[in-house]
Structure formats: C-alpha cells, structure tokens
Coordinates of C-alpha atoms and ligand atoms in Angstrom, one line a residue:
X249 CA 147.2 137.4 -31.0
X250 CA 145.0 135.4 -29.0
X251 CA 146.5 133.1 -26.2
X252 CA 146.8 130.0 -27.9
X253 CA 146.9 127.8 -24.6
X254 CA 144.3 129.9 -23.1
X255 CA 143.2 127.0 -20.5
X256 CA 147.0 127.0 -18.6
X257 CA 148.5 129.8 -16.9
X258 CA 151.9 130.1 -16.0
X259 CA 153.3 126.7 -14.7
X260 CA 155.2 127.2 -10.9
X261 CA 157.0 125.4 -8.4
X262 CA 154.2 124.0 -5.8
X263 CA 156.1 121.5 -4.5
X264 CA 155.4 117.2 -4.0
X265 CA 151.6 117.6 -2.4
X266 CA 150.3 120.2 -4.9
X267 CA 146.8 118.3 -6.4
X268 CA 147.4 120.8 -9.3
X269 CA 148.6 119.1 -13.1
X270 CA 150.1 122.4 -14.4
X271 CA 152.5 123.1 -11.9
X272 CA 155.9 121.6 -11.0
X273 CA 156.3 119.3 -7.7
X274 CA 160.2 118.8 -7.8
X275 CA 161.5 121.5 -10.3
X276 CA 162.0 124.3 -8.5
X277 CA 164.2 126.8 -10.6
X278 CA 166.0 128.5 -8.3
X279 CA 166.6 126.4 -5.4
X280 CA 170.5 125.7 -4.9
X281 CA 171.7 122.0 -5.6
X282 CA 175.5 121.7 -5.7
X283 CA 176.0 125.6 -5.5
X284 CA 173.9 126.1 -8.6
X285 CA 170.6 126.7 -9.3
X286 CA 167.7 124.1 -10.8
X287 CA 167.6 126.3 -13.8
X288 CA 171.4 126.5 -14.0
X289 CA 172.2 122.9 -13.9
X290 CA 169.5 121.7 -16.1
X291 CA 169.3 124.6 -18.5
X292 CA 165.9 123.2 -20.5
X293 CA 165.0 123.6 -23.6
X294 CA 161.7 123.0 -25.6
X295 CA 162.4 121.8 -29.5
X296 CA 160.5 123.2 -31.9
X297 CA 160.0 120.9 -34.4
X298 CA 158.2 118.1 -32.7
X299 CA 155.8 120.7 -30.8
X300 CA 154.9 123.3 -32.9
X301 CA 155.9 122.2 -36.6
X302 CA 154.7 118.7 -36.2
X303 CA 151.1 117.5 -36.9
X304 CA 151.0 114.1 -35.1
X305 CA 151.0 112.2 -38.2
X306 CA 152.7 108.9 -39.0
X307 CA 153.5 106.7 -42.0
X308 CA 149.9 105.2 -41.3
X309 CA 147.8 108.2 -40.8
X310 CA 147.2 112.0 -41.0
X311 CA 147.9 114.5 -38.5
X312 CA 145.9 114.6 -35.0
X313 CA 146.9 117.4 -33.2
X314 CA 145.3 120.8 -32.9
X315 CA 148.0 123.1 -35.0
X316 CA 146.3 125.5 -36.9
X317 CA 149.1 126.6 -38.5
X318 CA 149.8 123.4 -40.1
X319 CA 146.7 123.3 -41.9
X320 CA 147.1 125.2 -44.8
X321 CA 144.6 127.9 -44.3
X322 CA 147.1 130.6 -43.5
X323 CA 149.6 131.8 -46.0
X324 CA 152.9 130.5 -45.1
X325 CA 154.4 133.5 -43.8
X326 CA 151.6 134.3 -41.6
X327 CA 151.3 130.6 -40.7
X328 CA 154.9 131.0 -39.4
X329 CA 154.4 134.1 -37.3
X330 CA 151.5 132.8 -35.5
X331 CA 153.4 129.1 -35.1
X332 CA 156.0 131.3 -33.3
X333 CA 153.4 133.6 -31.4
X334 CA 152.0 130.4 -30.1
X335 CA 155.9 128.8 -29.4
X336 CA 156.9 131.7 -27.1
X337 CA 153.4 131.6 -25.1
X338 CA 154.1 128.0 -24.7
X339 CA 158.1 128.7 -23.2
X340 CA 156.9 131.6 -21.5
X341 CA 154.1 129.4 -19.5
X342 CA 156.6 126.3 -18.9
X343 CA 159.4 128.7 -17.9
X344 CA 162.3 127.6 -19.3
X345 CA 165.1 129.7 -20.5
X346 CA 165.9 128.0 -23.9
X347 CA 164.0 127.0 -26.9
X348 CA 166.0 124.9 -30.0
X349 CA 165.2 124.8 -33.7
X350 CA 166.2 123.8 -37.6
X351 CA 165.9 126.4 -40.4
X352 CA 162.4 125.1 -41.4
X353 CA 161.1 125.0 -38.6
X354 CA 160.7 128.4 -38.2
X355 CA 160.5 129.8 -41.9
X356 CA 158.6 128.2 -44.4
X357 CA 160.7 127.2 -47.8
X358 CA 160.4 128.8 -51.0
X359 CA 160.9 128.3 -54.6
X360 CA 164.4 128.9 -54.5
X361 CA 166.9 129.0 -51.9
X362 CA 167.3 132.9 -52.0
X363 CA 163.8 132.8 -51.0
X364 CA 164.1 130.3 -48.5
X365 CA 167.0 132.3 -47.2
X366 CA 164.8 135.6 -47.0
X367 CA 162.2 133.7 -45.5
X368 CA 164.6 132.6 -42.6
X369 CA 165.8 136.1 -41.9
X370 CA 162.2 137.2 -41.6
X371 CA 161.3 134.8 -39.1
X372 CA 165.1 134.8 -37.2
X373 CA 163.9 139.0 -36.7
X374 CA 160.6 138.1 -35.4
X375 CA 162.3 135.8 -33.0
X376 CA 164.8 138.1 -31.6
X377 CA 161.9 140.1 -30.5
X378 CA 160.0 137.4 -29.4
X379 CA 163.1 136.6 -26.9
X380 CA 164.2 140.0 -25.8
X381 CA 160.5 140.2 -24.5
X382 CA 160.1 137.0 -23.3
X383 CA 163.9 136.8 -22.0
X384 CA 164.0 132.7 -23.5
X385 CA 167.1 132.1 -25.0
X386 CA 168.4 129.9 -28.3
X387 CA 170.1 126.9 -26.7
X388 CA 171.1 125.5 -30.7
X389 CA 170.1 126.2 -34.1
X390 CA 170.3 123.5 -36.8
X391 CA 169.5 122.9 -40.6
X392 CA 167.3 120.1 -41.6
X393 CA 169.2 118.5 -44.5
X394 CA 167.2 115.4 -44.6
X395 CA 163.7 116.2 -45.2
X396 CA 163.7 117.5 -48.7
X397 CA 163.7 115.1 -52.0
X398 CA 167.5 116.2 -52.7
X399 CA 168.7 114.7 -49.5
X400 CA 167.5 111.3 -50.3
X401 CA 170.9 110.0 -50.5
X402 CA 172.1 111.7 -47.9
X403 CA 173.4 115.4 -47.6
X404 CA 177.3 115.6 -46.9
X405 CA 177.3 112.1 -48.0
X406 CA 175.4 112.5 -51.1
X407 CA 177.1 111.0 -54.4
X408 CA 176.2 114.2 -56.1
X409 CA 179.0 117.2 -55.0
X410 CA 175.9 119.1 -56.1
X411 CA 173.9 118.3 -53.2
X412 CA 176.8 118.4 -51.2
X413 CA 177.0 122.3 -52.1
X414 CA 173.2 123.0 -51.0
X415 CA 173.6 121.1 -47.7
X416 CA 176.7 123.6 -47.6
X417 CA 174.5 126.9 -48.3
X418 CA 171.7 125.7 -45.7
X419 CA 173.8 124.9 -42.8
X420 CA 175.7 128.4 -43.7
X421 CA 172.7 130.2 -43.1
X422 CA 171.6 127.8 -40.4
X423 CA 174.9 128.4 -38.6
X424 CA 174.5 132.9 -40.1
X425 CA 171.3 133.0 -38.0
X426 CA 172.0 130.6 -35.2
X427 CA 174.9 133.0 -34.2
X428 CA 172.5 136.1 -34.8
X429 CA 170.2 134.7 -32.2
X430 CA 172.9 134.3 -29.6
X431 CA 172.8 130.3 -29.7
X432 CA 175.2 128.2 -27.2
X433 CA 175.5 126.2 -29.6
X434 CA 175.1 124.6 -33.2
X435 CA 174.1 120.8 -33.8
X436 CA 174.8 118.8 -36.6
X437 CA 172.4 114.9 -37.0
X438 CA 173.5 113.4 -39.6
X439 CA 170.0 113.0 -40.5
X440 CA 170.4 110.8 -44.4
X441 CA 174.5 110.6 -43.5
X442 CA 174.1 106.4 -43.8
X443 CA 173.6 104.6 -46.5
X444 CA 170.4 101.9 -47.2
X445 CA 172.4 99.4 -48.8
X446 CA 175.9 99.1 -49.7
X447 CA 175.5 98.1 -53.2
X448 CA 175.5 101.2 -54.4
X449 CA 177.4 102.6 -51.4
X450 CA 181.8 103.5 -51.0
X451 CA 181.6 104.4 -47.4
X452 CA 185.5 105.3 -47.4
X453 CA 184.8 107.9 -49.9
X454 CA 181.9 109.4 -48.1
X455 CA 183.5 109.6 -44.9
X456 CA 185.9 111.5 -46.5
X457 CA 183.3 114.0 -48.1
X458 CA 181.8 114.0 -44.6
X459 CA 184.6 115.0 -43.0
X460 CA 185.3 117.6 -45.5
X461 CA 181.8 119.0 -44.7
X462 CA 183.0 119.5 -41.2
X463 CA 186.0 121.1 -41.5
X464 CA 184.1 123.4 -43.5
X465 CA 181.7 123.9 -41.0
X466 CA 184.5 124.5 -38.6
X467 CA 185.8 127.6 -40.8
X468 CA 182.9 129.0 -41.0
X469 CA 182.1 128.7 -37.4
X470 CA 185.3 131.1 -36.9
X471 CA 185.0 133.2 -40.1
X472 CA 181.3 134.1 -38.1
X473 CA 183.0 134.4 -34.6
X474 CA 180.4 132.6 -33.3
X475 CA 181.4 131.4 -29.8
X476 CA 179.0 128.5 -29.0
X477 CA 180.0 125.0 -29.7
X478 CA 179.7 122.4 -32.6
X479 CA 177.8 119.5 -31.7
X480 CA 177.4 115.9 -33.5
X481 CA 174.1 114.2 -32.6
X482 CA 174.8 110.0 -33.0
X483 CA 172.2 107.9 -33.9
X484 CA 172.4 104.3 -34.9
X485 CA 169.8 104.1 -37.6
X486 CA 166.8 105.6 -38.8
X487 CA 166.2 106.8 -41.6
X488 CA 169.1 105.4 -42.8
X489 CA 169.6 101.4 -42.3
X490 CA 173.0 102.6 -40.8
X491 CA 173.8 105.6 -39.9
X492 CA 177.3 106.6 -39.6
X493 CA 177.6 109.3 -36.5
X494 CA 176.7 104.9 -34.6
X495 CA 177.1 106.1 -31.1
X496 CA 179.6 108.4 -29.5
X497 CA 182.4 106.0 -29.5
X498 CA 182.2 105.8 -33.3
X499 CA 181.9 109.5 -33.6
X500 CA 185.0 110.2 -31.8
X501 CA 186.9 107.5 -33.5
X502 CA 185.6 109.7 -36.7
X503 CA 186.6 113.1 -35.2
X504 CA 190.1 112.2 -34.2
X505 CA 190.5 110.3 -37.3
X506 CA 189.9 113.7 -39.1
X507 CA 191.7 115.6 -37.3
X508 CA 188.6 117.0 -35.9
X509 CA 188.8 116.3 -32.1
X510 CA 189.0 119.5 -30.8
X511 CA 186.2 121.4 -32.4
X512 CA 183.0 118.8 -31.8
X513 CA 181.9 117.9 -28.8
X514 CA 178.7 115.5 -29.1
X515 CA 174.9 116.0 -28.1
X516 CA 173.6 112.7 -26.8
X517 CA 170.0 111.7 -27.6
X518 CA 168.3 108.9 -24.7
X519 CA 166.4 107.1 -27.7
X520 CA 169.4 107.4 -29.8
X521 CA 171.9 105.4 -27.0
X522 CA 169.1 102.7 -26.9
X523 CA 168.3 102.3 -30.3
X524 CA 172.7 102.0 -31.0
X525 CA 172.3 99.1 -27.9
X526 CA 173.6 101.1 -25.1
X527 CA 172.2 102.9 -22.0
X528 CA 171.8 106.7 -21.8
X529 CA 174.0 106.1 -19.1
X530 CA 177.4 104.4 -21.2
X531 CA 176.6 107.1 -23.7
X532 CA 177.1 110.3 -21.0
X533 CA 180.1 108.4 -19.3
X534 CA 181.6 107.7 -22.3
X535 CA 181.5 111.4 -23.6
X536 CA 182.0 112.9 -20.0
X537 CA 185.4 110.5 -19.9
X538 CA 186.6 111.4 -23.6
X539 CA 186.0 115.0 -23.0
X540 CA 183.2 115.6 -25.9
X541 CA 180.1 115.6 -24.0
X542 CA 178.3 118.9 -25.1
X543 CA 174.7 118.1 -24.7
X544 CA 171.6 116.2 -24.2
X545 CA 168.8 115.6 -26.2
X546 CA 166.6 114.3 -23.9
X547 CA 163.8 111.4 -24.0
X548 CA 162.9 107.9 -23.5
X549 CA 162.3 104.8 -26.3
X550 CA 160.0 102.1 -25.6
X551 CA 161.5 98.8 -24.7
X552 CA 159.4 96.9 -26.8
X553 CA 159.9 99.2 -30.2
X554 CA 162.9 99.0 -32.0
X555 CA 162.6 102.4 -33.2
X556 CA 162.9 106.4 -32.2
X557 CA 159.8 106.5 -30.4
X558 CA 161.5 109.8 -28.7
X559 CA 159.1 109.5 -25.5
X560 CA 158.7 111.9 -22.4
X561 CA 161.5 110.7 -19.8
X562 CA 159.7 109.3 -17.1
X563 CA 162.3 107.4 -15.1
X564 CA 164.2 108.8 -12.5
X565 CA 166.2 105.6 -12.8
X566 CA 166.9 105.7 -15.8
X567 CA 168.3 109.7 -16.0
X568 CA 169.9 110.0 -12.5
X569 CA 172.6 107.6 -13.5
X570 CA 173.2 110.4 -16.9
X571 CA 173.0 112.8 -14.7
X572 CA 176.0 111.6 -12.0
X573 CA 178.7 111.0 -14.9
X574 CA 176.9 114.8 -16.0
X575 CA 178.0 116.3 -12.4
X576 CA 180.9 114.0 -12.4
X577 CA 182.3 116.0 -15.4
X578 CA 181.8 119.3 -14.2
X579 CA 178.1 119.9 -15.8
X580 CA 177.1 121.4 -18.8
X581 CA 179.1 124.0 -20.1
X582 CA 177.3 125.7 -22.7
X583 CA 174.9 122.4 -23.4
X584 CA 171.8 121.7 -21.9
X585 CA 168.5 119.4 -21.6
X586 CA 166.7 119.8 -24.9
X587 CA 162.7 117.8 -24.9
X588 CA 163.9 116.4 -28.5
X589 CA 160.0 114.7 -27.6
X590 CA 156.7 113.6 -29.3
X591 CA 153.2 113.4 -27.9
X592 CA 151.9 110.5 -29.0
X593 CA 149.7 110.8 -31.8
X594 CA 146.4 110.4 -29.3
X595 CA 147.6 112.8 -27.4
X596 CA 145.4 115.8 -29.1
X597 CA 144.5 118.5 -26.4
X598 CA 146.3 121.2 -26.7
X599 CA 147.0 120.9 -22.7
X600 CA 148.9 117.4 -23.3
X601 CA 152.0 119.7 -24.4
X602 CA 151.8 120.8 -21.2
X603 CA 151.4 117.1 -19.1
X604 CA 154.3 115.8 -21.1
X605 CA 157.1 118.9 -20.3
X606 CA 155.8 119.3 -16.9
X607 CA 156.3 115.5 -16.4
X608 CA 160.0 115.4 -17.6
X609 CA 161.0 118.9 -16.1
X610 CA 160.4 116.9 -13.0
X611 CA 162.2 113.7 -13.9
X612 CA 164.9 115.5 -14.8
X613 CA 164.7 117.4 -11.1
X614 CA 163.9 114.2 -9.1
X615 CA 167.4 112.8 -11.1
X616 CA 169.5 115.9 -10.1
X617 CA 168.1 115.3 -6.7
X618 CA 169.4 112.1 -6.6
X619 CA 172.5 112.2 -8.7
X620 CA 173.9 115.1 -6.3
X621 CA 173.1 113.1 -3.3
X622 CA 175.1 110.0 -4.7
X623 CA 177.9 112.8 -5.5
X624 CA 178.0 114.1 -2.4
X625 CA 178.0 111.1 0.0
X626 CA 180.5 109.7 -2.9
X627 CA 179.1 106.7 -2.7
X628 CA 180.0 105.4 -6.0
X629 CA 183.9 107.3 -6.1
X630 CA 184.6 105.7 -3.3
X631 CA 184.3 102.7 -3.8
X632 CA 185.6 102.9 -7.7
X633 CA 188.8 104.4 -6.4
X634 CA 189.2 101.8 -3.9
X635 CA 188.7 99.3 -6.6
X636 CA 191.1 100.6 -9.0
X637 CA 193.9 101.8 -5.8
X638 CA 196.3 99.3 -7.6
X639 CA 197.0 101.7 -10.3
X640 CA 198.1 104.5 -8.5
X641 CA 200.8 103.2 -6.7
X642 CA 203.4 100.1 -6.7
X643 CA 202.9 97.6 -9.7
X644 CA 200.3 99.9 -11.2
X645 CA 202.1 102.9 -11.5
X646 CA 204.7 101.4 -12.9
X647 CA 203.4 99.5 -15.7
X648 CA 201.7 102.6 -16.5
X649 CA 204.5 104.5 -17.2
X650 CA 205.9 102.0 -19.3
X651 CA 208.4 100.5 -16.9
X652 CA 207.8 97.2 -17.5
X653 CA 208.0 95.0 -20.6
X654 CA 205.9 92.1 -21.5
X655 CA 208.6 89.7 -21.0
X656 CA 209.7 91.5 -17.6
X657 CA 205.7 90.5 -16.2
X658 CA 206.0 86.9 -17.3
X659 CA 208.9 86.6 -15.3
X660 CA 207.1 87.8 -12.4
X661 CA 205.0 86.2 -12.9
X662 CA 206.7 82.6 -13.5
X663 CA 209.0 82.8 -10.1
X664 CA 205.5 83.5 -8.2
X665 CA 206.1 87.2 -7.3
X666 CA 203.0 88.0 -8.6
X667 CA 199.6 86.0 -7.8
X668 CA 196.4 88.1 -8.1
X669 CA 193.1 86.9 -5.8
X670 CA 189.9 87.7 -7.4
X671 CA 187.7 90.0 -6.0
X672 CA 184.3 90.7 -5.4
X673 CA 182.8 93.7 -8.1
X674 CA 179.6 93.9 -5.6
X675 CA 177.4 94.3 -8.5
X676 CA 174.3 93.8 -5.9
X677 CA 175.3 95.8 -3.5
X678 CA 176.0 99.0 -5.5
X679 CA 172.6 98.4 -7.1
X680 CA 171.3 98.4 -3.3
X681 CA 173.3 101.8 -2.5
X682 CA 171.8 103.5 -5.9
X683 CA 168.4 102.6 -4.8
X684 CA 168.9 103.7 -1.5
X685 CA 169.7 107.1 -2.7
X686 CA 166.9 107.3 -5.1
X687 CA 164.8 106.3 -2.2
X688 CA 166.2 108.8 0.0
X689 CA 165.7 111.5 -2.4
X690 CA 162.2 110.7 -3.2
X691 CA 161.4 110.7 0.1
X692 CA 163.2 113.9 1.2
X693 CA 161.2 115.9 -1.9
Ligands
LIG28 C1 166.2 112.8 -34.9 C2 167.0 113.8 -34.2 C3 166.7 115.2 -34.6 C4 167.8 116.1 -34.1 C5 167.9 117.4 -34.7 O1 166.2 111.6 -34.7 O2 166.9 113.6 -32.9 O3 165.5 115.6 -33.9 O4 167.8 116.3 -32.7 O5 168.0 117.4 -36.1
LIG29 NI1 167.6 114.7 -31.3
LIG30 NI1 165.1 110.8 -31.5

C-alpha cells in the first residue's frame, strides 16, 4: 500500500535545539539513564483504538479526522487490513517498540460470534507479520466488552448470566490471541462494570459475579500458559455513574477480598487518578507501595472538565513525580507507557498524530530525566527516612512488633516518659528541592 503518512519520515533523536517538529529533542532511545536504556525504561506504546479506529466524533458531532478506513467505502475486511497497514507505518515512523489493542479494534464484528472470532484470527495473522517485519511488539491485548448493545448493563456485572457468558467467550479469545501475539500483558477496564443507579442495582451480588469473572480469567490465563500479567485498569466513573474498579485502593481492597491478590497487578490511567480525585502521582505510589503496580496508561485531563478528556501529557511536573515512585519500585517489569490519548476533535491533519506522540514521548523523557536525578542525589529518601528514623529503632521498633499494649503507652505516657515535640514536614522546602531538580534537568538537556 501507499504510505499513509507520506509527509513524515522516520521521527529521530535531534536533540533540545533541533528547529525540526518531527523529531525528538529529549527522547533519545538508547542513551543510558539509571543503567538502562530510554527505550528500556519507558517501553512506549501507541493504542490503537483512539488513533486508528477512532473517527474524532463526539456525542455532539460526526467524525473529523482523515481515516479512510472508517468511512465505509471499503469492505470491512479490507478496511481492517489497510487500518493496520497504516498502524504499523505510523509505529514504525514514531519508533516505539510496542503497540496495544482490543479485539475490535483490529477485526471488524460479524453476525455471529464465530464470525467475529474468524475475523480476529484473520487480522491477529496479519499482525504477526506486520511485527516480525516491523520488529514492534504487543505490549497488551484487551476485549471491548462495553461498546456493543448487550453490555449496557454491564458485562461481568450484567444481571443476565447470559451476557456474562459472551463477555466470557470474547475475553477468551481476547486473552487466545493476545498470547499468540507474544503480549506482556492482558488488561482488563471494567468498562459498563458500575451501575447508573442503584434502584435497580445489588452491588454485593455483582461483585461477586465480578469476581467470579476473574478467577475465570485467571484459569484460563494458566490453561493458555501465557506468561504476561493480568492487569485491572480503575476508573472512577464514566460510562457508568460509578464504576467499581474506583481507584487502585478500591481495587486492591477487591482483589484481596477475593482472594485475588496475587494474580492482578493494576494499570494506572493519568485521567483516570484525576477524574477518582487523586494525583497520577498517589495512584503510582500507592500501587508501587502495595506491590500491584503493572502499568501506565498514560495522559492528562483537563482541570476544568470533569470528564476523561484523555489529553497528551504535557507536564513534566506532573509525570516526573509518577515516574520517581516508578524507579523507586524497581521500574516496570513487564508494563509500560501506553498513549491511551485523543487528538482533539480539531485536530484533523493527518501529521497531528504525529505532534501529539512526539510531544509526550518527550514529556515522558524530560520526567525520567528528572525523576532519576531526584533518585540519585536522594533527595526525597533522605529526608523521608530521616523523618520516619523513629520507627526503626527504640520506641518505634518496639511498638511495631507488638511489644507494647495500649494501656502500657498511656502509662508512659501519664508519668511524662513520653512527650513528643512537633516538627517541621517542610512542605515548602521539598517543593523548592523538586523544582530545583526539574530545573536542573531542563537545563542540562
Ligand atoms: C477508557 C479506558 C480504555 C482502556 C482499555 O477510559 O482507558 O481506553 O484503557 O479498554
Ligand atoms: Ni486506558
Ligand atoms: Ni481515559
């Protein structure tokens, strides 16, 4: 086929003062950070679905962008081919090693789900060519179980076990073709798993068919041998007017509940920690500390919207902090940055794909940049184990292994033993010193 983006050649490393918009000024994909390459530590992925299989429409208007194989002209299978044709180009230019997708993304549906099925394996064959060609690589596969008129009422969470069961067959094959394609891992957003009003909603018993639905998932997962991890995606809300997968704190409280702990790990979306009322920032430290943080789907919200606007990221501020508690914890294992992002709807030249991955390739570098600098000077550890010293040693210690009862403190306590000072938390200046290193690494390139 034709080149597709036939006005961008292959986007390189030119470093801060390049005057050149398709090329990289901080990303540099193999320069060594931390003993491990650009490309290593922030393992990028483009997402299909909001590039290639999405239109730029919203609930106002019709689609904008230049997609030709949205339009209906093609027949659906040769629609799909030349979407993917036009997919790989795109990774291949941009140079990053991943790409992510759901079923229908890739392979149109049919009438029935044996023809959807056959469909998918159509279009999973074409792929693996496309990679071992191109050498891009499946960071996770997914199903969408929330699009279709069945999952109006959710999917796993549905009241009808008969919807349950198709959700069941589509995320078997999702999971089938996800392993064929050598995926690091397999997500799971709850997308309908929420309910609109609790009227007509019993949220213990849907938790419970929810959780069923995962351990299923988990014997599959080993029945397959597939090797990557299970990921839960939280979101607060949307579509749903509560979603249950809230925030990663809920999701763990779920997974341990159910006995579930040790096969999920989570895959943390930037919009999704706003729109749940926390920064990007809790969301990673809170994973990274629990020991379920799996991935990243990266992006920004609008501060102004109350809604998943799912944005370039565009502030080193913003993702350096993530990406500290990231390094903190070791760094991805088998997860990765995946641009879960939209153009906006204005954004119609086929080259604005192009301005808006170039753009957050480079906020992500810039943050690595700084969050290894703030690692390495230990700026922030060393003055969070100075604050909590107390707990390592003396009085600490021993109330932490259970040496002291409650009535043993008060007594302390009463004969004036005990007599804490406040202290300072130096809010300001930490703030100072995390500027100073964003500075610093801005200014060194
Ligand atoms: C939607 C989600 C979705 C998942 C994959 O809000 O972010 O895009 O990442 O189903
Ligand atoms: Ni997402
Ligand atoms: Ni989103």
């Amino acid at each position: 086929m034709a080149e597709f983006f036939s006005t961008v050649d292959a986007v390189r490393y030119e470093g801060p003062e390049s005057d050149n918009d398709y090329a990289y000024r901080v990303y540099d994909a193999d320069r060594v950070v931390l003993g491990k390459t650009m490309r290593e530590h922030l393992r990028i992925a483009v997402c299909y679905w909001h590039s290639f299989s999405w239109a730029g429409n919203d609930v106002f208007g019709a689609g904008t962008f230049d997609r030709p194989w949205i339009d209906g002209e093609l027949a659906p299978m040769d629609a799909a081919k030349v979407k993917m044709e036009a997919a790989f180009e795109f990774l291949t230019k941009l140079g990053v090693p991943y790409f992510c997708f759901h079923d229908v993304d890739i392979a149109p549906a049919g009438d029935t789900f044996a023809e959807s099925r056959r469909n998918l394996e159509v279009m999973v064959a074409q792929a693996e060519q496309h990679m071992a060609e191109t050498g891009v690589q499946l960071l996770w596969g997914t199903s969408n179980c929330f699009s279709h008129p069945r999952f109006a009422a959710g999917a796993a969470t549905n009241p009808d076990p008969e919807v349950f069961a198709y959700a069941a067959a589509q995320i078997s094959a999702a999971m089938e073709m996800t392993h064929r394609l050598g995926g690091a891992n397999y997500v799971l957003w709850g997308g309908r798993e929420g309910y609109e009003t609790l009227l007509n909603t019993r949220m213990r018993q849907e938790a419970d068919q929810l959780a069923r639905f995962l351990h299923l998932v988990v014997e599959r997962k080993h029945e397959l041998g597939f090797a990557g991890t299970l990921l839960i995606e939280p979101k607060p809300q949307e579509p749903t007017k509560h979603q249950y997968d809230y925030d990663c704190a809920t999701v763990h409280g779920f997974l341990d509940r159910y006995d579930l702990a040790e096969e999920f790990r989570v895959n943390i979306e930037c919009n999704h920690a706003t729109l749940a009322g926390h920064s990007f920032h809790h969301e990673v430290a809170y994973a990274v500390d629990n020991g379920i943080f799996g991935s990243v789907d990266a992006n920004r919200g609008d501060a102004q919207n109350g809604w998943d606007t799912d944005q370039f990221p565009n502030s080193v501020e913003e993702v350096s902090l993530a990406v500290y508690e990231i390094l903190r914890g070791g760094g991805f294992d088998t997860g990765g940055f995946n641009f879960d992002t939209k153009l906006r709807r204005q954004s119609m030249a086929r080259e604005d794909l192009f301005h808006g991955h170039i753009g957050g390739i480079d906020t992500l570098a810039q943050s690595l940049l700084v969050a290894a600098e703030l690692l390495e000077r230990g700026t922030l550890e060393s003055l969070r184990d100075a604050r909590y010293a107390g707990w390592s040693q003396g009085l600490g210690a021993q109330i932490l292994a259970g040496e002291h009862s409650l009535k043993d403190l008060e007594q302390q306590v009463a004969s004036g033993q005990l007599d804490p000072t406040p202290v300072s938390g130096e809010q300001e200046r930490l703030e100072n010193l995390v500027n100073r290193a964003l500075w610093r690494a801005i200014a060194a390139g």
